């Protein structure tokens, strides 16, 4: 059960399916097979051996797709470098995983050249250049054909890929997946996405374009699924809402997956340029799909729904399956476990109410990362009693779907009561003049912690007026008995935008730092 088997079988069955990269290149799966074989052969000639780590720092591209296969298929490990990390974090991750060969987009060439002295283990640098074909070292590897080359036998339990978290708490943590794990995840995800009757499904005539980075857990594993199903695949390069909308229209894209932030950007562009998105299906994850964004997407005719997972879980472990007669807001639920996944709620908390068993979400599945790479301390926190602890708080709805309420570390405890930042953020988004909102916990001598609200205006409404609206709205909610009086924010901070992690989540650690700086400057 290896990547080799998945790839060879898929390209043989779907020889005429198409791969598209921006307006630069277009070729068939048959050509994809030849390109992957030539790349693998060139890697071996370069000195890549079984167990070596080969890293790639690139935008989403056909190159990335080819590396997904070519590197693991010779028994090496593909490290997908998170290009949105800081310079020091990127250097740390490349050294920590002992990458010996680095494929790098020319956009990052100067930075990498300046860092060479800090990357003593890297032996080879291969430049990927869209703008100057004659300088594209990657393509020169592809054109080097060895008719005698054959792929080696691969142990299904050998490590295929390696990735690092975005590192919002401490240094980035590395985790890995074997050939067997990736194939099992691919099979389970394709089964789940292809089995629903009422929309929210992936079928063999879909045109696929990923809108979650390929450096982030194999773009949720969907490129493997798309290849297995023989879908036409479209890759965007550097994310730009204008070029994304053009590709969706030109190539007839029907299926994508996205974090809420990028979906919002695409909707902005579509509304500005009158782009028809009514044939699009969007699986949303990485952060909660909030009702205002859901309704906005639905108004465009988009079939939008939620999934759930985390980097350490491969990542997808749950996908929403809408049934006839279900209210639209249920699309925001994280969904039902996909095949082979067991999800339970750890009741060892004081979060439960009279109606729901609320607690930390724990999971068991055959493709979960067994441990953090060279990090026993954090592994012990991740795995307890044979179950992976996600750090997410949630409950199982009566319809069987998983509902995520918060990150455990983001919860606010004020006056002895637990407050859900996610709920407060959704309440704030009910105010028309607010585009985004984030709530953080702030230390308080009397109450333990108090909520602080950061809001991004939707329009040019004066800041004082926005603060008044937020305050009035939350007071009314307490009077209506919908939220606790402790949920009224002590402070409302107006910002132009919310800081994001490399995978599009609100970076609350950064918000806390911003507030600490403002407090220090003030006093």
Coordinates of C-alpha atoms in Angstrom, one line a residue:
X1 CA 0.0 0.0 0.0
X2 CA 2.4 2.7 -1.3
X3 CA 2.3 6.0 -3.1
X4 CA 3.9 4.1 -6.0
X5 CA 0.8 1.9 -6.4
X6 CA -1.6 4.8 -6.1
X7 CA 0.2 6.8 -8.7
X8 CA 0.9 4.1 -11.3
X9 CA -2.6 2.7 -11.2
X10 CA -4.2 6.2 -11.5
X11 CA -2.1 7.6 -14.4
X12 CA -2.6 4.3 -16.3
X13 CA -6.4 4.5 -15.9
X14 CA -6.7 8.2 -16.7
X15 CA -4.0 8.9 -19.3
X16 CA -5.9 11.7 -21.0
X17 CA -6.9 13.7 -17.9
X18 CA -5.3 17.1 -17.7
X19 CA -3.0 19.0 -15.4
X20 CA -3.0 22.9 -15.7
X21 CA -0.6 25.3 -14.1
X22 CA -1.8 28.9 -14.5
X23 CA -1.4 29.9 -18.2
X24 CA 2.1 28.4 -18.3
X25 CA 1.7 24.7 -18.9
X26 CA -0.9 22.1 -19.6
X27 CA -0.3 18.4 -20.1
X28 CA -1.9 14.9 -19.7
X29 CA -1.7 12.3 -17.0
X30 CA 0.3 10.3 -19.4
X31 CA 2.9 13.1 -19.6
X32 CA 2.6 13.5 -15.8
X33 CA 3.7 9.8 -15.5
X34 CA 6.8 10.5 -17.7
X35 CA 7.7 13.7 -15.8
X36 CA 7.5 12.0 -12.4
X37 CA 9.6 9.1 -13.6
X38 CA 12.3 11.5 -15.1
X39 CA 12.3 13.6 -12.0
X40 CA 12.7 10.5 -9.8
X41 CA 15.6 9.3 -12.0
X42 CA 17.3 12.7 -11.8
X43 CA 17.0 12.7 -8.0
X44 CA 18.7 9.3 -7.8
X45 CA 21.5 10.6 -10.1
X46 CA 21.8 13.6 -7.9
X47 CA 22.6 11.3 -5.0
X48 CA 19.2 11.1 -3.2
X49 CA 19.0 7.9 -1.3
X50 CA 16.3 6.1 0.6
X51 CA 15.6 8.0 3.8
X52 CA 17.0 11.3 2.6
X53 CA 14.9 14.4 3.1
X54 CA 14.2 16.4 0.0
X55 CA 12.6 19.8 0.7
X56 CA 10.5 22.1 -1.5
X57 CA 9.8 25.8 -1.1
X58 CA 7.4 26.7 -3.8
X59 CA 4.0 28.2 -4.6
X60 CA 1.1 25.8 -5.5
X61 CA 2.2 24.3 -8.9
X62 CA 2.4 21.3 -11.1
X63 CA 5.9 20.9 -9.7
X64 CA 4.6 20.4 -6.2
X65 CA 2.2 17.7 -7.5
X66 CA 5.1 16.0 -9.2
X67 CA 7.2 16.2 -6.1
X68 CA 4.3 14.7 -4.0
X69 CA 5.0 11.5 -6.0
X70 CA 8.6 11.6 -7.3
X71 CA 10.3 11.9 -3.9
X72 CA 8.4 9.2 -1.9
X73 CA 8.4 6.9 -4.9
X74 CA 12.2 6.5 -4.6
X75 CA 12.1 5.9 -0.8
X76 CA 13.1 9.5 0.1
X77 CA 11.0 11.8 2.4
X78 CA 9.4 15.0 1.0
X79 CA 9.6 17.9 3.4
X80 CA 7.1 20.6 2.3
X81 CA 8.6 23.9 3.6
X82 CA 6.2 26.3 5.0
X83 CA 7.0 29.5 3.0
X84 CA 5.0 31.7 5.3
X85 CA 7.2 31.0 8.4
X86 CA 9.7 33.6 9.5
X87 CA 13.2 33.4 8.1
X88 CA 14.5 31.9 11.4
X89 CA 11.7 29.4 11.5
X90 CA 12.3 28.2 8.0
X91 CA 16.0 27.8 8.7
X92 CA 15.2 25.9 11.9
X93 CA 12.8 23.5 10.2
X94 CA 15.2 22.7 7.3
X95 CA 18.0 22.0 9.7
X96 CA 15.9 20.1 12.2
X97 CA 14.7 17.7 9.5
X98 CA 18.2 17.5 8.0
X99 CA 17.1 18.3 4.5
X100 CA 19.9 17.5 2.0
X101 CA 18.3 18.7 -1.2
X102 CA 16.2 21.9 -1.5
X103 CA 14.0 22.8 -4.4
X104 CA 13.2 26.5 -4.2
X105 CA 11.1 28.9 -6.3
X106 CA 13.1 31.8 -7.8
X107 CA 10.9 34.2 -5.7
X108 CA 12.7 33.0 -2.6
X109 CA 16.2 32.5 -4.3
X110 CA 17.8 35.6 -2.8
X111 CA 16.6 34.8 0.7
X112 CA 17.9 31.2 0.4
X113 CA 21.3 32.3 -1.1
X114 CA 21.7 34.6 1.9
X115 CA 20.9 31.7 4.2
X116 CA 23.2 29.1 2.7
X117 CA 25.7 29.5 5.5
X118 CA 23.0 28.7 8.0
X119 CA 22.0 25.5 6.1
X120 CA 25.2 23.4 6.3
X121 CA 23.4 20.1 5.6
X122 CA 21.9 21.1 2.3
X123 CA 24.0 19.7 -0.6
X124 CA 21.9 20.8 -3.6
X125 CA 19.8 23.8 -4.5
X126 CA 17.4 23.4 -7.4
X127 CA 15.8 26.6 -8.7
X128 CA 12.2 26.6 -10.0
X129 CA 11.7 29.6 -12.3
X130 CA 8.4 30.4 -14.1
X131 CA 9.8 33.7 -15.6
X132 CA 13.1 32.5 -17.1
X133 CA 12.7 29.0 -18.6
X134 CA 16.4 28.9 -19.5
X135 CA 17.2 29.3 -15.8
X136 CA 14.7 26.7 -14.6
X137 CA 16.9 24.0 -13.1
X138 CA 13.8 22.0 -12.2
X139 CA 12.7 21.6 -15.9
X140 CA 16.2 20.5 -16.8
X141 CA 15.8 17.5 -14.4
X142 CA 12.5 16.7 -16.1
X143 CA 14.0 16.6 -19.5
X144 CA 16.7 14.2 -18.5
X145 CA 15.4 10.8 -19.4
X146 CA 16.8 7.5 -18.4
X147 CA 15.0 4.6 -20.1
X148 CA 16.7 2.1 -17.9
X149 CA 15.4 3.6 -14.6
X150 CA 12.9 1.7 -12.6
X151 CA 11.3 2.6 -9.3
X152 CA 12.6 0.6 -6.2
X153 CA 10.3 -1.5 -4.0
X154 CA 9.0 0.6 -1.2
X155 CA 8.1 -0.5 2.3
X156 CA 4.6 0.9 3.0
X157 CA 5.6 1.9 6.5
X158 CA 8.5 4.0 5.3
X159 CA 8.1 7.8 5.8
X160 CA 6.8 9.6 2.7
X161 CA 6.3 13.2 3.9
X162 CA 7.3 15.6 6.6
X163 CA 5.8 18.9 7.6
X164 CA 6.1 21.5 10.4
X165 CA 3.3 23.4 12.2
X166 CA 3.2 27.1 11.9
X167 CA 4.7 27.5 15.3
X168 CA 2.4 30.0 17.0
X169 CA 3.4 28.5 20.4
X170 CA 7.1 27.9 20.6
X171 CA 9.2 26.4 17.8
X172 CA 7.5 24.7 14.9
X173 CA 6.8 21.0 15.5
X174 CA 7.5 18.4 12.9
X175 CA 5.3 15.5 12.1
X176 CA 5.4 12.8 9.4
X177 CA 3.2 10.3 7.4
X178 CA 4.1 7.0 5.9
X179 CA 3.1 5.6 2.5
X180 CA 0.4 3.4 4.1
X181 CA -1.1 6.3 6.1
X182 CA -1.3 8.6 3.0
X183 CA -3.0 5.9 0.9
X184 CA -5.5 5.1 3.7
X185 CA -6.3 8.8 4.1
X186 CA -6.8 9.1 0.4
X187 CA -9.2 6.2 0.2
X188 CA -11.2 7.3 3.3
X189 CA -11.5 10.9 2.1
X190 CA -12.5 10.0 -1.4
X191 CA -15.1 7.6 -0.1
X192 CA -16.6 10.2 2.2
X193 CA -16.6 13.0 -0.3
X194 CA -18.1 10.8 -3.0
X195 CA -20.9 9.3 -1.0
X196 CA -23.4 12.1 -0.3
X197 CA -26.6 12.4 -2.3
X198 CA -27.6 16.0 -1.6
X199 CA -24.6 17.9 -2.9
X200 CA -21.3 18.4 -1.1
X201 CA -19.7 15.7 -3.1
X202 CA -16.8 15.0 -5.4
X203 CA -17.2 13.0 -8.6
X204 CA -15.1 12.0 -11.6
X205 CA -16.2 14.9 -13.8
X206 CA -15.2 17.6 -11.3
X207 CA -12.4 20.1 -12.1
X208 CA -10.2 20.5 -9.0
X209 CA -8.3 23.5 -7.8
X210 CA -6.8 23.6 -4.3
X211 CA -7.1 26.8 -2.2
X212 CA -5.2 25.6 0.8
X213 CA -1.4 25.6 0.4
X214 CA 0.3 22.5 -0.9
X215 CA 2.9 22.9 1.8
X216 CA 0.3 22.4 4.4
X217 CA -0.4 18.7 5.0
X218 CA -0.5 17.8 1.2
X219 CA -3.2 20.5 0.6
X220 CA -5.5 18.4 2.9
X221 CA -4.7 15.3 0.9
X222 CA -7.0 16.3 -2.0
X223 CA -4.3 16.3 -4.8
X224 CA -3.8 12.6 -4.0
X225 CA -7.6 12.1 -4.2
X226 CA -7.9 14.1 -7.4
X227 CA -5.1 12.0 -9.0
X228 CA -6.6 8.7 -8.0
X229 CA -10.0 9.8 -9.4
X230 CA -8.4 11.1 -12.6
X231 CA -9.7 14.7 -12.2
X232 CA -8.6 17.6 -14.3
X233 CA -6.4 19.5 -11.8
X234 CA -5.7 23.3 -11.9
X235 CA -2.9 25.0 -9.9
X236 CA -2.7 28.7 -9.2
X237 CA 0.8 29.6 -8.3
X238 CA 1.0 32.4 -5.7
X239 CA -2.5 33.1 -4.3
X240 CA -4.1 36.1 -5.9
X241 CA -7.9 36.5 -5.8
X242 CA -8.0 38.0 -9.3
X243 CA -6.0 35.1 -10.9
X244 CA -7.9 32.5 -8.9
X245 CA -11.3 33.8 -10.2
X246 CA -9.9 33.9 -13.8
X247 CA -8.8 30.3 -13.6
X248 CA -12.1 29.2 -12.1
X249 CA -13.9 30.8 -15.0
X250 CA -11.5 29.8 -17.7
X251 CA -11.0 26.2 -16.7
X252 CA -14.5 25.4 -15.4
X253 CA -13.4 24.7 -11.8
X254 CA -16.1 23.0 -9.8
X255 CA -14.4 21.8 -6.6
X256 CA -12.0 23.4 -4.2
X257 CA -11.3 23.6 -0.5
X258 CA -10.3 26.8 1.5
X259 CA -9.9 28.5 4.8
X260 CA -12.6 31.2 5.5
X261 CA -10.1 34.1 4.9
X262 CA -9.3 33.1 1.3
X263 CA -12.9 32.2 0.5
X264 CA -13.8 35.8 1.6
X265 CA -11.1 37.2 -0.7
X266 CA -12.4 35.2 -3.6
X267 CA -16.0 36.4 -3.0
X268 CA -14.8 40.0 -2.8
X269 CA -13.1 39.6 -6.3
X270 CA -16.1 37.7 -7.7
X271 CA -18.5 40.5 -6.6
X272 CA -16.1 43.2 -8.0
X273 CA -15.6 41.5 -11.4
X274 CA -19.0 39.8 -11.7
X275 CA -17.6 36.3 -11.8
X276 CA -20.1 33.4 -11.8
X277 CA -19.3 31.0 -9.0
X278 CA -22.6 29.1 -9.1
X279 CA -21.0 25.8 -10.2
X280 CA -18.4 25.8 -7.4
X281 CA -18.3 23.4 -4.4
X282 CA -16.2 24.5 -1.5
X283 CA -15.1 22.4 1.5
X284 CA -14.1 24.9 4.3
X285 CA -11.8 24.1 7.2
X286 CA -8.7 25.4 9.0
X287 CA -11.0 27.7 11.0
X288 CA -14.7 27.8 11.7
X289 CA -17.1 28.6 8.8
X290 CA -19.2 31.4 10.4
X291 CA -22.9 32.0 9.4
X292 CA -22.4 35.4 7.7
X293 CA -19.7 33.9 5.4
X294 CA -21.8 30.8 4.8
X295 CA -24.8 32.9 3.8
X296 CA -22.7 35.1 1.6
X297 CA -21.3 32.1 -0.3
X298 CA -24.7 30.5 -0.6
X299 CA -26.0 33.8 -2.1
X300 CA -23.5 33.2 -5.0
X301 CA -24.9 29.7 -5.6
X302 CA -21.8 28.0 -4.1
X303 CA -22.3 24.6 -2.5
X304 CA -20.3 25.2 0.7
X305 CA -19.9 23.0 3.7
X306 CA -17.4 22.3 6.5
X307 CA -14.8 19.6 7.3
X308 CA -12.5 19.1 10.3
X309 CA -9.0 18.0 11.1
X310 CA -5.6 19.3 12.1
X311 CA -2.1 19.0 10.8
X312 CA -1.4 16.0 13.0
X313 CA -4.4 14.1 11.8
X314 CA -3.4 13.9 8.2
X315 CA -5.5 16.2 8.2
X316 CA -9.1 15.4 7.4
X317 CA -11.0 13.3 10.0
X318 CA -14.6 14.6 9.6
X319 CA -16.7 16.0 6.7
X320 CA -20.2 17.4 6.9
X321 CA -22.9 15.5 5.0
X322 CA -26.0 17.6 4.5
X323 CA -29.3 15.7 4.5
X324 CA -32.6 16.7 3.0
X325 CA -34.5 19.3 5.2
X326 CA -31.4 20.2 7.3
X327 CA -31.2 24.0 8.1
X328 CA -28.4 25.9 6.3
X329 CA -26.5 26.7 9.5
X330 CA -25.8 23.0 10.0
X331 CA -23.3 23.5 7.1
X332 CA -21.1 25.1 9.7
X333 CA -20.8 21.9 11.7
X334 CA -17.6 20.0 11.4
X335 CA -19.4 17.0 10.2
X336 CA -19.3 13.2 10.7
X337 CA -16.2 11.1 11.0
X338 CA -14.9 9.8 7.7
X339 CA -14.3 6.0 7.4
X340 CA -11.8 4.4 9.9
X341 CA -12.1 7.4 12.2
X342 CA -13.3 7.2 15.8
X343 CA -14.0 10.5 17.5
X344 CA -14.9 10.9 21.2
X345 CA -15.3 13.7 23.6
X346 CA -13.1 13.7 26.7
X347 CA -15.5 14.5 29.5
X348 CA -12.7 15.1 32.0
X349 CA -13.4 18.8 32.0
X350 CA -15.7 21.3 33.8
X351 CA -17.2 22.5 30.5
X352 CA -20.3 20.4 30.4
X353 CA -23.7 21.9 30.5
X354 CA -27.1 20.3 31.1
X355 CA -27.7 19.6 27.4
X356 CA -24.4 18.6 25.9
X357 CA -21.3 16.6 26.8
X358 CA -18.7 19.3 26.0
X359 CA -15.0 18.5 26.2
X360 CA -11.8 18.0 24.3
X361 CA -12.1 16.2 21.0
X362 CA -9.9 13.0 20.9
X363 CA -9.4 10.8 17.9
X364 CA -8.1 7.4 16.7
X365 CA -7.5 6.7 13.0
X366 CA -4.9 4.7 11.1
X367 CA -3.1 7.7 9.6
X368 CA -2.6 10.0 12.6
X369 CA 1.0 11.1 13.1
X370 CA 2.5 8.7 15.7
X371 CA 4.7 11.3 17.3
X372 CA 6.3 14.7 16.7
X373 CA 9.6 14.5 14.9
X374 CA 12.5 14.4 17.4
X375 CA 10.2 15.8 20.1
X376 CA 9.2 13.4 22.9
X377 CA 7.9 16.0 25.3
X378 CA 5.2 17.4 22.9
X379 CA 4.4 13.9 21.8
X380 CA 3.4 13.0 25.4
X381 CA 1.0 15.9 25.4
X382 CA -0.5 14.9 22.0
X383 CA -1.1 11.2 22.8
X384 CA -2.8 10.1 26.0
X385 CA -4.3 6.8 26.8
X386 CA -3.9 5.7 23.2
X387 CA -5.8 8.6 21.8
X388 CA -4.7 11.8 20.0
X389 CA -5.8 14.9 21.9
X390 CA -6.7 17.6 19.4
X391 CA -6.8 20.6 21.8
X392 CA -10.1 21.5 20.3
X393 CA -13.3 21.8 22.4
X394 CA -16.6 20.5 21.0
X395 CA -19.6 18.2 21.3
X396 CA -21.6 15.7 19.2
X397 CA -24.8 17.2 18.0
X398 CA -28.0 15.1 18.2
X399 CA -27.8 14.6 14.4
X400 CA -24.4 12.9 14.8
X401 CA -22.3 15.7 13.5
X402 CA -19.3 17.1 15.4
X403 CA -19.5 20.8 16.5
X404 CA -16.3 22.6 17.3
X405 CA -16.7 25.4 19.8
X406 CA -13.1 26.5 20.5
X407 CA -9.5 25.8 20.9
X408 CA -8.8 24.7 24.5
X409 CA -6.0 27.2 24.9
X410 CA -8.3 30.1 23.7
X411 CA -11.1 29.6 26.2
X412 CA -11.8 32.5 28.5
X413 CA -12.6 31.9 32.2
X414 CA -14.1 34.9 33.8
X415 CA -15.8 35.0 37.2
X416 CA -15.6 31.2 37.4
X417 CA -17.5 30.9 34.0
X418 CA -16.1 29.5 30.8
X419 CA -16.7 31.8 27.8
X420 CA -16.4 30.6 24.2
X421 CA -14.4 33.0 22.0
X422 CA -15.9 31.4 18.9
X423 CA -19.4 32.1 20.1
X424 CA -18.6 35.7 21.0
X425 CA -17.0 36.2 17.6
X426 CA -20.0 35.0 15.8
X427 CA -22.2 37.2 18.0
X428 CA -20.0 40.2 17.0
X429 CA -20.4 39.3 13.3
X430 CA -24.1 39.8 13.6
X431 CA -23.4 43.5 13.5
X432 CA -23.5 44.6 9.9
X433 CA -20.6 47.1 10.2
X434 CA -18.1 44.3 11.3
X435 CA -16.2 42.2 8.8
X436 CA -14.1 40.1 11.2
X437 CA -13.8 39.6 15.0
X438 CA -11.5 37.9 17.5
X439 CA -11.8 37.6 21.2
X440 CA -8.9 36.9 23.5
X441 CA -8.5 36.3 27.3
X442 CA -6.8 39.1 29.2
X443 CA -5.5 38.6 32.8
X444 CA -7.7 40.3 35.5
X445 CA -6.9 40.4 39.2
X446 CA -10.5 40.3 40.3
X447 CA -12.1 38.0 37.7
X448 CA -9.2 35.8 36.6
X449 CA -9.6 36.7 32.9
X450 CA -11.7 39.2 30.9
X451 CA -12.6 39.1 27.2
X452 CA -11.0 41.7 24.9
X453 CA -12.6 42.1 21.4
X454 CA -10.6 42.9 18.2
X455 CA -12.9 43.9 15.3
X456 CA -12.3 44.7 11.6
X457 CA -14.8 47.3 10.2
X458 CA -16.8 46.4 7.2
X459 CA -17.1 50.0 6.0
X460 CA -16.1 53.5 6.9
X461 CA -18.3 53.7 10.0
X462 CA -16.5 55.9 12.7
X463 CA -14.6 53.8 15.2
X464 CA -16.4 55.2 18.2
X465 CA -19.7 54.3 16.6
X466 CA -18.5 50.7 16.0
X467 CA -17.5 50.4 19.6
X468 CA -20.9 51.7 20.7
X469 CA -22.7 49.2 18.5
X470 CA -20.6 46.3 19.9
X471 CA -21.2 47.3 23.4
X472 CA -24.9 47.9 22.9
X473 CA -25.3 44.6 21.1
X474 CA -23.6 42.6 23.8
X475 CA -25.6 44.3 26.6
X476 CA -28.8 43.4 24.7
X477 CA -27.6 39.8 24.4
X478 CA -27.1 39.6 28.2
X479 CA -30.6 41.1 28.8
X480 CA -32.1 38.5 26.4
X481 CA -30.3 35.8 28.4
X482 CA -28.3 34.7 25.4
X483 CA -24.9 35.3 26.9
X484 CA -23.4 35.7 30.3
X485 CA -22.8 39.2 31.7
X486 CA -19.2 38.2 31.9
X487 CA -19.1 38.0 28.1
X488 CA -19.3 41.7 27.6
X489 CA -15.8 42.7 26.4
X490 CA -13.8 45.0 28.7
X491 CA -12.1 46.6 25.7
X492 CA -12.9 46.8 22.0
X493 CA -10.0 47.3 19.7
X494 CA -10.5 48.4 16.1
X495 CA -7.9 47.1 13.7
X496 CA -7.5 47.2 9.9
X497 CA -7.0 43.4 9.7
X498 CA -6.5 40.4 12.0
X499 CA -3.1 38.7 11.9
X500 CA -3.1 35.2 10.5
X501 CA -1.0 32.1 10.9
X502 CA 0.5 30.5 7.8
X503 CA -2.6 28.4 7.3
X504 CA -5.1 31.3 7.6
X505 CA -6.2 31.1 11.2
X506 CA -6.4 34.2 13.4
X507 CA -3.1 34.5 15.2
X508 CA -4.3 35.2 18.8
X509 CA -0.9 35.0 20.2
X510 CA 0.0 37.9 18.0
X511 CA -3.0 39.9 19.1
X512 CA -2.0 39.4 22.7
X513 CA 1.5 40.7 21.9
X514 CA 0.0 43.7 20.1
X515 CA -2.1 44.5 23.2
X516 CA 0.8 44.0 25.6
X517 CA 2.8 46.5 23.5
X518 CA 0.0 49.1 23.5
X519 CA -0.4 48.7 27.2
X520 CA 3.4 49.1 27.8
X521 CA 3.5 52.1 25.5
X522 CA 0.6 53.7 27.3
X523 CA 2.0 53.3 30.7

